[in-house]
Coordinates of C-alpha atoms and ligand atoms in Angstrom, one line a residue:
M182 CA 12.0 19.9 -17.0
S183 CA 10.9 19.6 -13.4
D184 CA 12.7 17.4 -11.0
L185 CA 9.4 15.4 -10.6
L186 CA 9.1 14.7 -14.3
Q187 CA 12.8 13.7 -14.5
A188 CA 12.2 11.2 -11.6
L189 CA 9.2 9.8 -13.4
Q190 CA 11.2 9.4 -16.6
W191 CA 13.8 7.5 -14.6
R192 CA 11.2 5.1 -13.1
Y193 CA 10.4 1.8 -14.6
A194 CA 8.8 -1.5 -13.4
T195 CA 12.0 -3.3 -12.4
K196 CA 12.2 -7.0 -13.4
K197 CA 15.6 -7.9 -12.0
M198 CA 16.9 -6.7 -8.7
K199 CA 20.3 -7.4 -7.0
S200 CA 19.6 -9.7 -4.0
T201 CA 22.8 -8.5 -2.4
K202 CA 21.9 -4.8 -2.3
K203 CA 19.7 -3.1 0.3
V204 CA 17.6 0.0 0.0
P205 CA 18.7 2.4 2.9
Q206 CA 16.1 2.6 5.7
D207 CA 15.8 6.4 5.4
K208 CA 14.6 6.0 1.8
V209 CA 12.1 3.3 2.8
D210 CA 10.9 5.6 5.6
Y211 CA 10.5 8.5 3.1
I212 CA 8.3 6.3 0.9
A213 CA 6.2 5.1 3.8
E214 CA 5.7 8.7 5.0
A215 CA 4.6 9.8 1.5
V216 CA 2.0 7.0 1.6
R217 CA 0.8 8.1 5.1
L218 CA 0.3 11.7 3.7
T219 CA -1.8 10.5 0.8
A220 CA -5.4 11.6 0.4
T221 CA -8.1 9.0 1.2
S222 CA -11.9 9.3 0.9
S223 CA -13.3 10.9 4.0
G224 CA -9.8 10.7 5.5
L225 CA -10.5 7.1 6.6
Q226 CA -7.1 5.8 5.6
P227 CA -8.7 2.4 5.1
Y228 CA -5.6 0.4 4.4
E229 CA -2.3 -0.6 6.1
L230 CA 1.1 -0.6 4.6
L231 CA 3.2 -3.6 5.7
V232 CA 7.0 -3.6 5.1
I233 CA 8.3 -7.1 4.9
T234 CA 12.0 -7.7 5.2
N235 CA 11.9 -11.3 6.6
Y236 CA 13.4 -13.5 3.8
A237 CA 11.5 -16.7 4.7
L238 CA 8.2 -14.8 4.5
R239 CA 9.1 -13.3 1.2
E240 CA 10.0 -16.8 -0.1
Q241 CA 6.5 -18.0 0.8
I242 CA 5.0 -15.0 -0.9
R243 CA 7.1 -15.5 -4.1
A244 CA 5.7 -19.0 -4.3
V245 CA 2.2 -17.6 -4.6
A246 CA 3.2 -14.6 -6.8
W247 CA 3.9 -16.3 -10.1
N248 CA 7.5 -17.0 -8.8
Q249 CA 8.4 -13.4 -9.5
A250 CA 12.0 -12.9 -8.5
Q251 CA 11.7 -9.3 -7.3
V252 CA 9.7 -10.6 -4.3
T253 CA 12.9 -12.2 -2.8
D254 CA 15.6 -10.1 -4.6
C255 CA 14.2 -6.8 -3.2
S256 CA 15.3 -5.7 0.2
H257 CA 11.8 -4.4 1.4
L258 CA 8.5 -5.8 0.2
L259 CA 5.6 -3.3 0.7
V260 CA 2.2 -4.9 1.0
F261 CA -0.9 -2.6 0.6
A262 CA -3.6 -4.3 2.6
A263 CA -7.1 -2.8 2.6
W264 CA -9.8 -3.0 5.3
D265 CA -12.2 -5.9 4.5
N266 CA -15.2 -3.8 5.5
Y267 CA -16.2 -0.4 7.1
T268 CA -17.4 -0.8 10.7
P269 CA -18.6 1.9 13.1
E270 CA -15.5 1.2 15.2
R271 CA -13.1 1.8 12.3
I272 CA -15.0 4.9 11.1
N273 CA -15.2 6.4 14.6
Q274 CA -11.5 5.7 15.3
M275 CA -10.5 7.8 12.2
F276 CA -12.9 10.6 12.9
D277 CA -11.7 10.7 16.5
L278 CA -8.1 10.8 15.3
V279 CA -8.9 13.8 13.1
N280 CA -10.4 15.6 16.1
A281 CA -7.4 14.8 18.2
E282 CA -5.0 16.0 15.6
R283 CA -7.0 19.3 15.0
G284 CA -7.5 19.8 18.8
I285 CA -11.1 20.9 18.1
I286 CA -14.5 19.3 17.6
N287 CA -16.3 20.8 14.6
E288 CA -20.1 20.5 14.1
G289 CA -19.9 20.1 10.4
W290 CA -17.3 17.3 10.7
E291 CA -19.5 15.5 13.4
A292 CA -22.5 15.8 11.0
Y293 CA -20.4 14.3 8.3
R294 CA -19.3 11.5 10.6
Q295 CA -22.9 10.6 11.2
Q296 CA -23.6 10.6 7.5
V297 CA -20.8 8.1 6.9
L298 CA -21.9 6.0 9.9
D299 CA -25.4 5.9 8.5
T300 CA -24.2 4.8 5.1
Y301 CA -21.0 2.7 5.0
P302 CA -21.5 -0.1 7.6
Q303 CA -24.9 -1.0 6.2
R304 CA -23.4 -1.7 2.7
D305 CA -22.3 -5.1 1.5
A306 CA -18.8 -5.9 2.8
E307 CA -17.4 -6.5 -0.7
I308 CA -18.5 -3.0 -1.9
N309 CA -16.8 -1.5 1.2
Y310 CA -13.6 -3.6 0.5
Q311 CA -13.6 -2.5 -3.1
H312 CA -13.9 1.1 -2.0
A313 CA -11.0 0.7 0.5
A314 CA -8.9 -1.0 -2.1
R315 CA -9.3 2.0 -4.5
Q316 CA -7.9 4.1 -1.7
A317 CA -4.9 1.7 -1.4
Y318 CA -4.3 2.1 -5.2
I319 CA -3.9 5.9 -4.7
G320 CA -1.3 5.1 -2.0
V321 CA 0.5 2.8 -4.5
G322 CA 0.7 5.7 -6.9
T323 CA 2.2 7.9 -4.3
A324 CA 4.7 5.1 -3.3
L325 CA 5.8 4.8 -6.9
I326 CA 6.4 8.5 -7.2
A327 CA 8.2 8.7 -3.9
A328 CA 10.4 5.8 -4.8
A329 CA 11.3 7.5 -8.1
V330 CA 12.2 10.7 -6.3
Q331 CA 14.5 8.7 -4.0
Q332 CA 16.0 6.8 -7.0
V333 CA 14.7 3.5 -5.4
D334 CA 13.8 0.8 -7.9
S335 CA 10.3 -0.7 -7.6
T336 CA 7.7 -2.9 -9.3
P337 CA 4.0 -2.6 -8.6
M338 CA 2.5 -6.1 -8.6
E339 CA -0.9 -7.5 -8.8
G340 CA 0.5 -10.8 -10.0
F341 CA -0.1 -12.8 -6.8
D342 CA -2.8 -14.8 -5.1
P343 CA -4.3 -12.4 -2.6
A344 CA -6.1 -15.1 -0.5
K345 CA -2.8 -17.0 -0.1
V346 CA -0.8 -13.8 0.8
D347 CA -3.6 -13.0 3.3
E348 CA -3.0 -16.4 4.8
I349 CA 0.8 -16.1 4.9
L350 CA 0.6 -12.7 6.6
N351 CA -2.4 -13.5 8.9
L352 CA -4.3 -10.6 7.3
T353 CA -7.7 -12.1 7.5
E354 CA -7.8 -12.3 11.3
R355 CA -6.8 -8.6 11.3
G356 CA -9.7 -7.7 9.0
L357 CA -7.4 -6.9 6.1
R358 CA -7.0 -8.1 2.4
S359 CA -3.9 -7.7 0.3
V360 CA -4.4 -5.5 -2.8
V361 CA -1.0 -4.7 -4.3
I362 CA 2.6 -5.6 -3.4
L363 CA 5.6 -3.3 -4.2
P364 CA 9.1 -4.7 -4.0
L365 CA 11.7 -2.0 -3.4
G366 CA 15.3 -2.8 -4.3
V367 CA 18.3 -2.1 -6.5
C368 CA 18.0 -3.0 -10.2
A369 CA 20.4 -5.3 -11.9
A370 CA 20.5 -3.1 -15.0
E371 CA 22.9 -5.3 -16.8
I372 CA 20.5 -8.3 -16.9
D373 CA 17.1 -6.5 -16.8
F374 CA 15.2 -7.4 -19.9
I375 CA 12.8 -4.5 -20.1
Ligands
LIG424 C1 -1.4 -2.3 -10.7 C2 -0.2 -2.8 -11.4 C3 0.1 -4.2 -11.4 C4 1.2 -4.7 -12.0 N1 1.6 -6.0 -11.8 C5 2.8 -6.5 -12.2 C6 3.3 -7.7 -11.8 O1 2.7 -8.5 -11.2 N2 4.5 -8.1 -12.3 C7 5.3 -7.2 -13.0 O2 6.5 -7.6 -13.4 N3 4.9 -6.0 -13.4 C8 3.7 -5.6 -13.0 N4 3.2 -4.3 -13.2 C9 4.1 -3.5 -14.0 C10 3.6 -3.1 -15.4 O3 3.7 -4.3 -16.2 C11 4.4 -2.0 -15.9 O4 4.2 -0.9 -15.1 C12 4.0 -1.6 -17.4 O5 4.5 -2.7 -18.2 C13 4.6 -0.3 -17.8 O6 6.0 -0.3 -17.7 P1 6.8 0.8 -16.8 O7 6.2 0.8 -15.4 O8 8.2 0.2 -16.8 O9 6.8 2.1 -17.5 C14 2.1 -3.8 -12.7 C15 1.7 -2.5 -12.8 C16 0.6 -2.0 -12.2 C17 0.4 -0.5 -12.2

């Protein structure tokens, strides 16, 4: 069996984590880099990945996340926060970044930029947010796989109040909305019930 399938067989949504144990930073960096390399529609990368270690912040988040213990027992809480809308500035920034990375300006790519500019900003903000959130879910999938490859325990979570998390992390003023959170930690296998 491939290493990847073995890692995926090992993975499970961890319910109990050891609050005294920390995931090594190099493993967290590996997971974040895997998310950065994930495909997104038009390469817009329309979400941010926040890594929360601050305990007081995580306590506040736990209170609006069904009191789920992994939020405070993990060592790193990943928050996937999608753009609340597509604006010309955001679209141009990402197309410019592609040009800068490639070191060339391509006519086909520029025509495609115009097509996206002519389409996305005119749409309803909620439709654009939903599109961005779908990209974030692809990133969550990558993070789950990367964590399994690194033998890092994790739990994907939608069980929280997004509006409250947005408030705690000041996401609204940054044009972001929380989509999924992903605690990374060390499982307490002896007391985990699933
Ligand atoms: C998008 C998503 C949201 C989830 N939200 C929660 C959650 O809030 N709390 C939780 O304990 N598990 C959550 N889970 C974990 C699932 O319950 C779990 O993945 C499922 O029961 C299958 O178990 P396994 O991942 O251990 O194979 C979520 C999973 C996904 C993919």
